[in-house]
Coordinates of C-alpha atoms and ligand atoms in Angstrom, one line a residue:
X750 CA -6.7 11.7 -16.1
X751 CA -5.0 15.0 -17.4
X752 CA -2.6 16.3 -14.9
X753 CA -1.1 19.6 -15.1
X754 CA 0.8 22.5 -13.7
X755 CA 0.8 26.2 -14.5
X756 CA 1.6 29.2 -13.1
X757 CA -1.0 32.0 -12.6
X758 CA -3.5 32.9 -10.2
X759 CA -6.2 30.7 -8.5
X760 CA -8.9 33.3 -9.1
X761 CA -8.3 33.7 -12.4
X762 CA -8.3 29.9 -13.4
X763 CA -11.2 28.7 -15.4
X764 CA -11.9 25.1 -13.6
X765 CA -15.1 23.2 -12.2
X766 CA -13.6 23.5 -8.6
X767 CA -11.1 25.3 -7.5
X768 CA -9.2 24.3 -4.1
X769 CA -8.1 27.0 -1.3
X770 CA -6.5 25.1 1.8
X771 CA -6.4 26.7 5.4
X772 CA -4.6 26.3 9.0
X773 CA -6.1 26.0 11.6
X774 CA -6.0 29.3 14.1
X775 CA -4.2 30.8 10.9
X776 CA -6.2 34.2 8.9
X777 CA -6.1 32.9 5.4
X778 CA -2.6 33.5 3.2
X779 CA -2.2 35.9 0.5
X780 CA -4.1 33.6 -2.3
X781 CA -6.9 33.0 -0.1
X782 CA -6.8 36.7 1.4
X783 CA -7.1 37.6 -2.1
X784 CA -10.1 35.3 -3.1
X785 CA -11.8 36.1 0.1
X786 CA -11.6 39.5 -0.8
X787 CA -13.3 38.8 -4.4
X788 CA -16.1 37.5 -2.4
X789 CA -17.0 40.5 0.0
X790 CA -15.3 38.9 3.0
X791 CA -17.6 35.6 2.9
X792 CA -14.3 33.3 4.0
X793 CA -13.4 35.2 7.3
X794 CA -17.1 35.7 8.2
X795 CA -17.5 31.5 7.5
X796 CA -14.8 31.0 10.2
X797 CA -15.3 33.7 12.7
X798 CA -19.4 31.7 12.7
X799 CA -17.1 28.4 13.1
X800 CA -19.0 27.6 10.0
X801 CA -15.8 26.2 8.4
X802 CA -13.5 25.2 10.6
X803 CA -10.0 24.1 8.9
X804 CA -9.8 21.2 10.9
X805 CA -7.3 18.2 9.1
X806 CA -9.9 16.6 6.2
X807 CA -12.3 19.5 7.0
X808 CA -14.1 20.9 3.6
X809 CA -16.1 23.8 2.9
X810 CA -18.3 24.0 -0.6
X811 CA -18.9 27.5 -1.9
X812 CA -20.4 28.6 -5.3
X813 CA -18.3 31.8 -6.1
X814 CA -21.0 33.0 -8.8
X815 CA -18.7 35.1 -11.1
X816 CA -16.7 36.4 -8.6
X817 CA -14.1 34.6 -9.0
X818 CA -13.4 32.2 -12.3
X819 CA -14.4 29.2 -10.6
X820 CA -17.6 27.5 -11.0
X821 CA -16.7 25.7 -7.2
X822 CA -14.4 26.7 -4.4
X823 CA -13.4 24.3 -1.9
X824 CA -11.6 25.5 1.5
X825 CA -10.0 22.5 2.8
X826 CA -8.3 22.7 6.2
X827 CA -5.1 21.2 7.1
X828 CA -4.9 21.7 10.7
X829 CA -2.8 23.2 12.9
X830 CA 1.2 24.2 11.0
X831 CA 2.7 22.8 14.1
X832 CA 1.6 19.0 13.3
X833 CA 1.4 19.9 9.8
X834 CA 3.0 17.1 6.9
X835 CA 2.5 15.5 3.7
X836 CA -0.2 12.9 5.3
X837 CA -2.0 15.8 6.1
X838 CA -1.8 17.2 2.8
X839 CA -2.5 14.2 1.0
X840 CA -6.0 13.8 3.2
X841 CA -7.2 17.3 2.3
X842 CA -6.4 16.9 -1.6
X843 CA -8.2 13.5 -1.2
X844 CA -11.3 14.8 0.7
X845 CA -11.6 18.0 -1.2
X846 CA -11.2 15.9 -4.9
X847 CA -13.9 13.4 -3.5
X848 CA -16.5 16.5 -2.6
X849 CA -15.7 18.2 -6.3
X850 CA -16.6 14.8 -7.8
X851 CA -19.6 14.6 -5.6
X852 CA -20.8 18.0 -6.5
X853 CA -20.3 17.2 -10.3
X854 CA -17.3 18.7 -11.2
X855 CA -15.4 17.2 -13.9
X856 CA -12.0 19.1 -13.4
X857 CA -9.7 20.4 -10.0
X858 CA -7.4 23.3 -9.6
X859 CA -5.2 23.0 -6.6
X860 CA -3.8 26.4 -5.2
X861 CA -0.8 25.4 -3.5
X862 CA 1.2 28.5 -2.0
X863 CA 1.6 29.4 1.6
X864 CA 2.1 25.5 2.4
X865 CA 5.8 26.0 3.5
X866 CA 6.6 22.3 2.4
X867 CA 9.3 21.7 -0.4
X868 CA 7.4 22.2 -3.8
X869 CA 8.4 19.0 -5.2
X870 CA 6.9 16.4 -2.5
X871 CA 4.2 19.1 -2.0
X872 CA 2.7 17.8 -5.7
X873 CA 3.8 14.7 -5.3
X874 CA 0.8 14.4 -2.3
X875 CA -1.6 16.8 -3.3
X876 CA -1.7 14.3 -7.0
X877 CA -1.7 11.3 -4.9
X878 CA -3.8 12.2 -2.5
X879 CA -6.5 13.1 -5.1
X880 CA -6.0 10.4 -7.1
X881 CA -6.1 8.0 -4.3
X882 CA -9.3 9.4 -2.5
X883 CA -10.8 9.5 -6.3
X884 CA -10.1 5.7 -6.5
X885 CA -12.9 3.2 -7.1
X886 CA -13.6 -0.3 -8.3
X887 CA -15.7 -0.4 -10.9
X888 CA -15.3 -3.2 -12.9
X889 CA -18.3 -5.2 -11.8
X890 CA -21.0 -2.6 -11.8
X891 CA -22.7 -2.4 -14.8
X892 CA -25.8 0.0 -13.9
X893 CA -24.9 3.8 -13.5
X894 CA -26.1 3.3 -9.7
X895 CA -23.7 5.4 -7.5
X896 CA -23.1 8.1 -10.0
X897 CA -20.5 6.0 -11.5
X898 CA -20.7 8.4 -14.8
X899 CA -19.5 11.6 -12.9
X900 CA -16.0 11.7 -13.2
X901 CA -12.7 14.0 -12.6
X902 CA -10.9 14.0 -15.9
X903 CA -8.4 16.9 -15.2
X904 CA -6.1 17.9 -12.2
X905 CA -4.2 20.9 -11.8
X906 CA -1.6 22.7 -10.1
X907 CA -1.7 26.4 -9.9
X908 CA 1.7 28.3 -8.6
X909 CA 1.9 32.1 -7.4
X910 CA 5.5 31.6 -8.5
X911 CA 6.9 30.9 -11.8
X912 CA 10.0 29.1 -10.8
X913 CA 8.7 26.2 -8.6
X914 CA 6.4 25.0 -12.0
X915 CA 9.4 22.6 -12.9
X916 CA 9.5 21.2 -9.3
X917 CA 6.3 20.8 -9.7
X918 CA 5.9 19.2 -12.4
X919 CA 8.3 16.5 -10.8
X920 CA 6.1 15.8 -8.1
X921 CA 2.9 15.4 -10.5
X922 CA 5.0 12.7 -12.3
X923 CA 6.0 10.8 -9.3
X924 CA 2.6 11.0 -7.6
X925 CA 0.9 9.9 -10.6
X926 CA 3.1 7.1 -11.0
X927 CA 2.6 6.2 -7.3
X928 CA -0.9 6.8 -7.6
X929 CA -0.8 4.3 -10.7
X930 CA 0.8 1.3 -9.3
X931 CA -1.5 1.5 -5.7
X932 CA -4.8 1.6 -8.1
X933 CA -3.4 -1.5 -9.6
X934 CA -2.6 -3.3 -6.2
X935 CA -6.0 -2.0 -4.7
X936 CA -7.6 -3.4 -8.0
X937 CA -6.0 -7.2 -7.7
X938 CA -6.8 -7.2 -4.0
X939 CA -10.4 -6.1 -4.6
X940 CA -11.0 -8.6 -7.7
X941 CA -13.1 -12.0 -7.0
X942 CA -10.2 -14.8 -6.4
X943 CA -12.0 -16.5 -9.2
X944 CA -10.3 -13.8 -11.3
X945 CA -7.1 -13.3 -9.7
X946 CA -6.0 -16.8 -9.5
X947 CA -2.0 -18.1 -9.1
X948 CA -1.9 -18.2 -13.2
X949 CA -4.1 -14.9 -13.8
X950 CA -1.5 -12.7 -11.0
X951 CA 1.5 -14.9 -12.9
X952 CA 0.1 -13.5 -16.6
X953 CA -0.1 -9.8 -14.6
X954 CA 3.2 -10.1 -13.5
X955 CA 4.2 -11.3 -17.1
X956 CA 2.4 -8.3 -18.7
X957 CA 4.1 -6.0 -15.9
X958 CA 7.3 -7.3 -16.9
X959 CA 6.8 -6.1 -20.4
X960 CA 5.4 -2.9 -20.0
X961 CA 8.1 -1.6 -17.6
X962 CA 11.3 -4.0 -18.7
X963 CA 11.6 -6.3 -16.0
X964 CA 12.6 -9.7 -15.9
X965 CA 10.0 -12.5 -15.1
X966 CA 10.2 -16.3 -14.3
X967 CA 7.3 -18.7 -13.4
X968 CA 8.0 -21.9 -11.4
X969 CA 5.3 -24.6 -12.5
X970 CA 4.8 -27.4 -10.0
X971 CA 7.0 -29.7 -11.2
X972 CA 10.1 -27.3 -10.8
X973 CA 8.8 -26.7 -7.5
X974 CA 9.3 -30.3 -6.8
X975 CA 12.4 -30.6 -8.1
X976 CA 13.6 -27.8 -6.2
X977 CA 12.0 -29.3 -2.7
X978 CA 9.7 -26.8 -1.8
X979 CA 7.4 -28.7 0.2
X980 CA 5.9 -25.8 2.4
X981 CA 4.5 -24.0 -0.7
X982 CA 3.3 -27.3 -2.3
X983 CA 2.0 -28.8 0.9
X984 CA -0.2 -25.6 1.1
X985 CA -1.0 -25.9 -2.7
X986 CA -2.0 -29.6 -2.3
X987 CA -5.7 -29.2 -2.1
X988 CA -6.3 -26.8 -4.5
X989 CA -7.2 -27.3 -8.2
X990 CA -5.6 -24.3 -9.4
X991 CA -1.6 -24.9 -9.8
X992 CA 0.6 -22.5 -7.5
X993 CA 2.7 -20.5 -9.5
X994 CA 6.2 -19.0 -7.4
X995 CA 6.3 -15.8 -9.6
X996 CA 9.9 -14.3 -9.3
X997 CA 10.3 -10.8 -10.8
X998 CA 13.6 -9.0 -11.3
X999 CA 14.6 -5.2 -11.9
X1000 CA 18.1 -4.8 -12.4
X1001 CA 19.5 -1.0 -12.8
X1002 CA 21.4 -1.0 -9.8
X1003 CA 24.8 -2.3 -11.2
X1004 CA 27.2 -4.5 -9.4
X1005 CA 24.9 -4.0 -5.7
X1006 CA 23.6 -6.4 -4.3
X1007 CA 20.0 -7.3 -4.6
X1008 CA 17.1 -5.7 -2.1
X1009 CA 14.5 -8.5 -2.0
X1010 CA 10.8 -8.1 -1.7
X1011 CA 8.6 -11.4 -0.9
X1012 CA 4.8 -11.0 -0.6
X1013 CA 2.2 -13.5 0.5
X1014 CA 0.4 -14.7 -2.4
X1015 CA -3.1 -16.5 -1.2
X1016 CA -5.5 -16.1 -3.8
X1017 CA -8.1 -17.4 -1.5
X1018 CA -7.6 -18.2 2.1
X1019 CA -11.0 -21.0 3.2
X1020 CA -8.4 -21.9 6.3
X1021 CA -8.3 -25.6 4.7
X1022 CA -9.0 -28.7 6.2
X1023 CA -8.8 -26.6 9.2
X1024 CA -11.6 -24.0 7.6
X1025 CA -12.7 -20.8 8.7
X1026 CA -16.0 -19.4 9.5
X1027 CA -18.0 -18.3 6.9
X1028 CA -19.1 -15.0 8.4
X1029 CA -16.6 -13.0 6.2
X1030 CA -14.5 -15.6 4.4
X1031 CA -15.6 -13.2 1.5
X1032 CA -12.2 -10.8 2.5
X1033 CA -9.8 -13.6 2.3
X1034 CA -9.8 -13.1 -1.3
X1035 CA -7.4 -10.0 0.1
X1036 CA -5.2 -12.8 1.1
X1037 CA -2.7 -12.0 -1.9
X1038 CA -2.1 -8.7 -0.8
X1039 CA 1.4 -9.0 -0.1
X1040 CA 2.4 -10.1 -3.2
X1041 CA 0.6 -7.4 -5.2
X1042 CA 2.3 -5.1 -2.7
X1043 CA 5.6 -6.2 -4.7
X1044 CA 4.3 -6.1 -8.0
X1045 CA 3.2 -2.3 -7.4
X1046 CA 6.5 -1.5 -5.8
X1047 CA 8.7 -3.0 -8.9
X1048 CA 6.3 -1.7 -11.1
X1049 CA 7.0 1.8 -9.1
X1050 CA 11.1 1.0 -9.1
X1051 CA 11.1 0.3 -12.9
X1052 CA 8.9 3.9 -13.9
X1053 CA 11.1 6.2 -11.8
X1054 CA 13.8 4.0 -13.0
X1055 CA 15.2 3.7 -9.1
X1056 CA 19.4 2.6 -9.7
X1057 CA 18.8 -0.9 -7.8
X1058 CA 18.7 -4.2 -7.9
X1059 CA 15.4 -5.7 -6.2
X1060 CA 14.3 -9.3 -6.7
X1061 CA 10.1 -10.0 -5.9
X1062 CA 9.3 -13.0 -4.9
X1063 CA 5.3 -14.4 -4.8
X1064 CA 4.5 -17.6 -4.1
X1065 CA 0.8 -17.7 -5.4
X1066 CA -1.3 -20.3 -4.6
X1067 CA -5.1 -20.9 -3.2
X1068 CA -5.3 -22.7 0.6
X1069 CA -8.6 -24.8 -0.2
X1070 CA -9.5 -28.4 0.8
X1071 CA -10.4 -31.2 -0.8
X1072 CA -9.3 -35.0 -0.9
X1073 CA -5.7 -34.1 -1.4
X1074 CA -5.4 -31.2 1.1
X1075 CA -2.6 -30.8 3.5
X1076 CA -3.9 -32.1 7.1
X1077 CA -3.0 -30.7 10.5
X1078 CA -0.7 -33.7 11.6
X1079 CA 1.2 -33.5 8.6
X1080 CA 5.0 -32.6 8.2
X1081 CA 6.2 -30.6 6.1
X1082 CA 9.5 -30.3 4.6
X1083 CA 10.9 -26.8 3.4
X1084 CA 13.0 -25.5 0.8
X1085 CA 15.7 -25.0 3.1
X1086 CA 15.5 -28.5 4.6
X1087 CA 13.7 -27.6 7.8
X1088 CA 10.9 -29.6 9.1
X1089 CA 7.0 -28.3 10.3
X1090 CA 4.3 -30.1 11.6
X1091 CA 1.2 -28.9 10.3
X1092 CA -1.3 -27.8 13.8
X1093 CA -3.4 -26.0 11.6
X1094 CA -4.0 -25.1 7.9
X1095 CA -5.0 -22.1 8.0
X1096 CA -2.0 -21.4 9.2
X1097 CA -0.7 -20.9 5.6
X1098 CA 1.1 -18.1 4.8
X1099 CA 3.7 -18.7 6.8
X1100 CA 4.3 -22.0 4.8
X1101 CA 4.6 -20.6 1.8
X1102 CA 6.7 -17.6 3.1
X1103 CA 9.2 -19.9 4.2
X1104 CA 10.1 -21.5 1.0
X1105 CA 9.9 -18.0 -0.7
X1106 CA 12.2 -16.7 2.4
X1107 CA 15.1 -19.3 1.8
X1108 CA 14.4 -18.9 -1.8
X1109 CA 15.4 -15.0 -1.4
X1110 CA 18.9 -16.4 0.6
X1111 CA 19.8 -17.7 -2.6
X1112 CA 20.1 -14.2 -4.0
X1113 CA 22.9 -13.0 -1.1
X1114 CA 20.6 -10.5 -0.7
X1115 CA 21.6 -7.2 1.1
X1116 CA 17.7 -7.0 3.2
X1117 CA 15.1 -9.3 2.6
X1118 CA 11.3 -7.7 3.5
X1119 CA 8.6 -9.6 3.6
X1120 CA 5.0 -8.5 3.7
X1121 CA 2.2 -10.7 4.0
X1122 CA -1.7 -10.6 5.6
X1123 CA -0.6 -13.5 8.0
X1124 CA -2.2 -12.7 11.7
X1125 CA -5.8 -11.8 13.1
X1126 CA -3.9 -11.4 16.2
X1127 CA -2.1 -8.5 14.3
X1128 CA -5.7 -7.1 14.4
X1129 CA -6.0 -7.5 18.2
X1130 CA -2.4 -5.8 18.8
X1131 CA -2.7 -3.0 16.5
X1132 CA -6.0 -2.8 15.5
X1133 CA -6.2 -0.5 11.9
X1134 CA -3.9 2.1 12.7
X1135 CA -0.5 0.1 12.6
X1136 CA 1.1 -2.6 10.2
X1137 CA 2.9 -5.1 12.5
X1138 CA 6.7 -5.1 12.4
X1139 CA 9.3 -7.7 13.2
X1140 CA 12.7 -8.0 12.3
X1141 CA 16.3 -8.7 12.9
X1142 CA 18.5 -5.5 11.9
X1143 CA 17.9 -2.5 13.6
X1144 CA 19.0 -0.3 10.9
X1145 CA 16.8 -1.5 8.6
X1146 CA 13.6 -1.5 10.7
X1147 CA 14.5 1.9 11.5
X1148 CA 14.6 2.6 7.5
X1149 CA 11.2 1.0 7.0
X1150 CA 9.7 2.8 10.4
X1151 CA 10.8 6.0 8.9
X1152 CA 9.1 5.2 5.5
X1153 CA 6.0 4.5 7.3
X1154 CA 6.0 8.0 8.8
X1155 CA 6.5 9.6 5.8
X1156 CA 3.5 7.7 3.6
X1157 CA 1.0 7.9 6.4
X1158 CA 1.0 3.3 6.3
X1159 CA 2.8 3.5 9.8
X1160 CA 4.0 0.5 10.8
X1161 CA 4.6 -0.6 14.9
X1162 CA 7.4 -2.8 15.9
X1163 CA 6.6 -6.0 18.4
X1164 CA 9.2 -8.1 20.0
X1165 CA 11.1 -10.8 18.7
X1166 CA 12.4 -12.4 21.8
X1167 CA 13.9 -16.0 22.8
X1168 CA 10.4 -17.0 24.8
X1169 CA 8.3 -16.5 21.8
X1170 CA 10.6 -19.5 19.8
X1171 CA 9.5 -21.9 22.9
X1172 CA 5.6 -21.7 21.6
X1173 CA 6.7 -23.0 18.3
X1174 CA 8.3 -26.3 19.3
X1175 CA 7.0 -29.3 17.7
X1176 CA 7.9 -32.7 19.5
X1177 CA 8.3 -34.6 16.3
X1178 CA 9.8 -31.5 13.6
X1179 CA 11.8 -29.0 13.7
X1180 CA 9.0 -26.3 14.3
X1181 CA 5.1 -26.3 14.4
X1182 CA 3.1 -23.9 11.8
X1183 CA 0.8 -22.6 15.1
X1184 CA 1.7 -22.0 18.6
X1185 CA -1.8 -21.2 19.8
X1186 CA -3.1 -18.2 20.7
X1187 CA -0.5 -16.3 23.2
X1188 CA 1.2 -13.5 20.8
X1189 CA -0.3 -14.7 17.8
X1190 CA 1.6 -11.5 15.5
X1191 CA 4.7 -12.8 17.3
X1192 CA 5.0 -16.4 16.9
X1193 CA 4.3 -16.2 13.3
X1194 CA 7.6 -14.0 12.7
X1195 CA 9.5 -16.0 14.7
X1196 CA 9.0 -19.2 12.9
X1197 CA 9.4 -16.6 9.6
X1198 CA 12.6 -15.8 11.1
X1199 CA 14.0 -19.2 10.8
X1200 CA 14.0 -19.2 7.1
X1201 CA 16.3 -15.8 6.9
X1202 CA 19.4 -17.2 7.6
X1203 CA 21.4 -14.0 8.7
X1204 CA 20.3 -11.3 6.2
X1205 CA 19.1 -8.4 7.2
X1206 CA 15.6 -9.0 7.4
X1207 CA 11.8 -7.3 8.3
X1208 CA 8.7 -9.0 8.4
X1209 CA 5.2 -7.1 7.8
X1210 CA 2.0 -8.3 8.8
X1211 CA -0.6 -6.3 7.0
X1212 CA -3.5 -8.8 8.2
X1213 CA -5.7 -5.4 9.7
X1214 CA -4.2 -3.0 7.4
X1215 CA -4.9 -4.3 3.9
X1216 CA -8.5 -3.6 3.7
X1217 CA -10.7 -1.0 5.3
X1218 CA -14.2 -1.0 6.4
X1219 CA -14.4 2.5 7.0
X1220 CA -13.9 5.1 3.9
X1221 CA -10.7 7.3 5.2
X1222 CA -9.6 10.3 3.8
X1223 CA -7.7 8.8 0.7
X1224 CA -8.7 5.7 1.1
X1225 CA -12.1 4.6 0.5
X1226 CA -13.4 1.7 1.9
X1227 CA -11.9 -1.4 0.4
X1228 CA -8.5 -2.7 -0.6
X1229 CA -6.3 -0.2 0.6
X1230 CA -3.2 -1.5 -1.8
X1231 CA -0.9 -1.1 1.8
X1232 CA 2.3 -1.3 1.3
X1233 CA 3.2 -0.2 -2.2
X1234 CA 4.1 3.5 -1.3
X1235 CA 5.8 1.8 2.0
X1236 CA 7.9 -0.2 -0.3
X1237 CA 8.4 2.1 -2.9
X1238 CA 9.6 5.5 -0.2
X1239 CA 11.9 2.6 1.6
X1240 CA 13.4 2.2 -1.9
X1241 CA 13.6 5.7 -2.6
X1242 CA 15.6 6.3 0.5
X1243 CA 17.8 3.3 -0.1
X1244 CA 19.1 4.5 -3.7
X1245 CA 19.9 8.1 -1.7
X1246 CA 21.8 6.3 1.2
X1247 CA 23.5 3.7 -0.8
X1248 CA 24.6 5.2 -4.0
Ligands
BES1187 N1 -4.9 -14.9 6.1 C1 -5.0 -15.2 7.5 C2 -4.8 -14.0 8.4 C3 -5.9 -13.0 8.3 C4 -7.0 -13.1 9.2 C5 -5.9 -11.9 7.4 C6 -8.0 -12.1 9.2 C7 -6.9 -11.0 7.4 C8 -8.0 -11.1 8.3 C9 -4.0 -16.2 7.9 O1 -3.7 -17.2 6.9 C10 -4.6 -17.0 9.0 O2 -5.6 -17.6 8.8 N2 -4.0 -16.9 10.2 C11 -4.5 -17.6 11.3 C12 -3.3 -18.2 12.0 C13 -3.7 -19.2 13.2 C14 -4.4 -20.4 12.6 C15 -2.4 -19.6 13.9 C16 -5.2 -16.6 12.2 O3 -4.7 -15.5 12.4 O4 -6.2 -16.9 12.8
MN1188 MN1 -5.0 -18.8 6.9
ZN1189 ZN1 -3.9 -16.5 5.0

């Protein structure tokens, strides 16, 4: 994709599409006054008919004919300025660059005055939001079903005024970088877990690691061993592909201390001896989600060269069974000496987060988050809208809440209180890996929160949020790749606040 930014005007810009964007209850600004005006008034007679209404993600498709230098105009709304904000923004730029593509254009010219939002983070979304509504998995389609050759090879950014092209032109480079690292995520969550196995995510991480100078290690099972790390190889047991615990390190943050990132890592979730149904065991391959969460958001740190320290921690392994599968009965014992009896095991991630959690202590870390697809009672509480949060330190939840805001992946906070502990007690081990249904979400953290010593730490439960049935605005159906551009603003924030 060839992204640019130039100053001129909209209506003179040669371009397959060009893009106008509206308020709602507003008469168009001065661009779009202007190009309304080229076209005899069309614009203002559309709305006063109610035939385009700039309702948030609403799109209008007109052919200008010569009137103006466009081939395609798009009026795409943004709602009302009182609840306007960079989601909103991002939504329109995703929804109008999806309707160019449909309508064959091969290149997009954004107008972008009149927004009243700071130039920089105003690029930032409209390049994201286009590239991320654009965004599809195409790797195993071979037939040019679905239009696959019609493509958007150009994006860019046209300014009334001269002197915000070099704020701009910031924003374009973050957003495409962002944009970058949530295609890869959403591409390792949507590939077949026959082809995103513990090793293949381990030689990703490894070719990550080269590309963007960060510092890789692999543990093989015997290290694992050696080390004690029972949860993660208890889960690993009845697979036939080794685990791998991938650790990945970015260091430009001096003498701080390290921010560390551990994802759930389950290449394929069957539930185990303890299996699931098969009605959609298919999306468990999105069971790794976490941890590509963390790869995207290192991979993020180390392009915009971020001044911190952050450690990312994956343990990767399948949960399968077989003869040598883990068994509900069974006890466990973790990297940080702690017991579990097994209840159930597909109770897994929460295994395998434990010895990656007490793994992260190691590091004296200054906050430990962890994100992982662990709950479908996270599902029942939230439902789609929400990623599940649970933590121990106020500040930072309220860090990671604000991030959450800012990207549009919002995350709601649940309880962590003394009762929930009660559900996980196991009469012959410290702790049971399932406390039955009752608070589900909850129970889960709290035995997560065991493992955490006292660091500052936040768990996220991405179960419902991860993938999408439902094509959103710049989202398409899928693998969403959640939790990169949470990660990665929650860094961004922390370099400002902690220089
Ligand atoms: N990976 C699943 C959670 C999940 C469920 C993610 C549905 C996405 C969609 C997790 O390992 C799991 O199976 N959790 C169990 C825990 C239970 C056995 C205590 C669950 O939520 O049913
Ligand atoms: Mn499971
Ligand atoms: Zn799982």
């Amino acid at each position: 994709m060839k992204i640019s930014v130039a100053a001129g005007k909209i209506e003179k810009q040669k371009t397959d599409g060009a893009v106008v964007l509206f308020f709602e209850n507003e008469k168009p600004g001065v661009v779009a006054g202007r190009i309304d005006k080229a076209l005899g008034g069309t614009i203002t007679r559309l709305m006063k008919r109610g035939d385009f209404e700039p309702k948030p993600g609403g799109v209008h498709l007109l052919y200008p004919e010569g009137r103006i230098a466009a081939e395609r105009l798009i009026l795409a709304g943004l709602g009302k300025r009182e609840d306007f904000n960079l989601n909103r923004l991002r939504q329109a730029a995703g929804k109008a660059a999806q309707h160019l593509r449909a309508a064959g254009a091969a290149d997009i010219a954004f107008s972008c005055d009149g927004i009243g939002l700071d130039p920089e983070e105003t690029a930032q979304a409209l390049i994201e939001g286009s590239l991320l509504g654009l965004y599809r998995f195409l790797k195993y389609k071979t037939s040019e079903e679905n239009n696959i050759k019609k493509d958007i090879r150009a994006i860019a950014i046209i300014a009334e005024h001269a002197p915000e092209v070099k704020a701009l032109q910031a924003g374009v480079k973050t957003g495409e970088i962002i944009a970058g690292s949530t295609a890869m995520v959403r591409d390792m969550v949507s590939s077949p877990p026959a082809d995103m196995t513990p090793a293949i995510i381990a030689a990703k991480a490894r070719q990550l690691a080269r590309d963007f100078g960060l510092k890789l290690q692999v543990l093989e099972r015997s290290q694992m061993e050696k080390l004690g790390m029972g949860a993660l190889l208890g889960v690993a047991s009845g697979s036939a592909q080794p685990p791998k615990f991938i650790i990945v390190e970015y260091r430009r943050g001096g003498k701080k201390p390290v921010i560390a990132l551990v994802g759930k890592t389950i290449t394929f979730d069957s539930g185990g001896i303890s299996i699931k149904p098969s009605e959609n065991m298919d999306k468990m391959k999105d069971d790794m989600s976490g941890g590509a969460a963390v790869l995207g958001a290192l991979r993020t740190a180390a392009a915009l060269k971020l001044p911190l320290n952050i450690v990312g921690l994956l343990p990767a392994t399948e949960n399968m069974l077989s003869g040598s599968a883990y068994k509900p009965g069974d006890v466990l014992r973790t990297l940080s000496g702690q017991t579990i009896e097994i209840i159930n095991t597909d109770a897994e991630g929460r295994l395998i987060l434990s010895d990656a959690l007490a793994y992260a202590c190691r590091y004296k870390p200054a906050v430990i988050v962890d994100i992982a697809t662990l709950t479908g009672a996270c599902r029942i509480a939230l439902g789609q809208e929400a990623t599940g949060m649970l933590g121990t330190d106020e500040k930072l939840k309220r860090k990671i809440h604000e991030a959450g805001e800012k990207t549009g992946e919002r995350v709601w906070e649940m309880p962590l209180w003394e009762g929930y502990y009660d559900l996980i007690k196991s009469d012959i081990a410290d702790m049971k890996n399932a406390g039955g249904r009752d608070g589900g979400l909850i129970t889960a953290a709290a035995l997560l929160s065991k493992f955490v010593q006292n660091y500052p730490w936040v768990h996220l439960d991405i179960a419902a949020t991860a993938w999408t049935e439902k094509d959103r605005p710049y989202t398409p159906k899928g693998a969403t790749g959640i939790g990169m551009r949470l990660l990665t603003q929650f860094l961004r924030d922390y370099a400002v606040s902690n220089k």
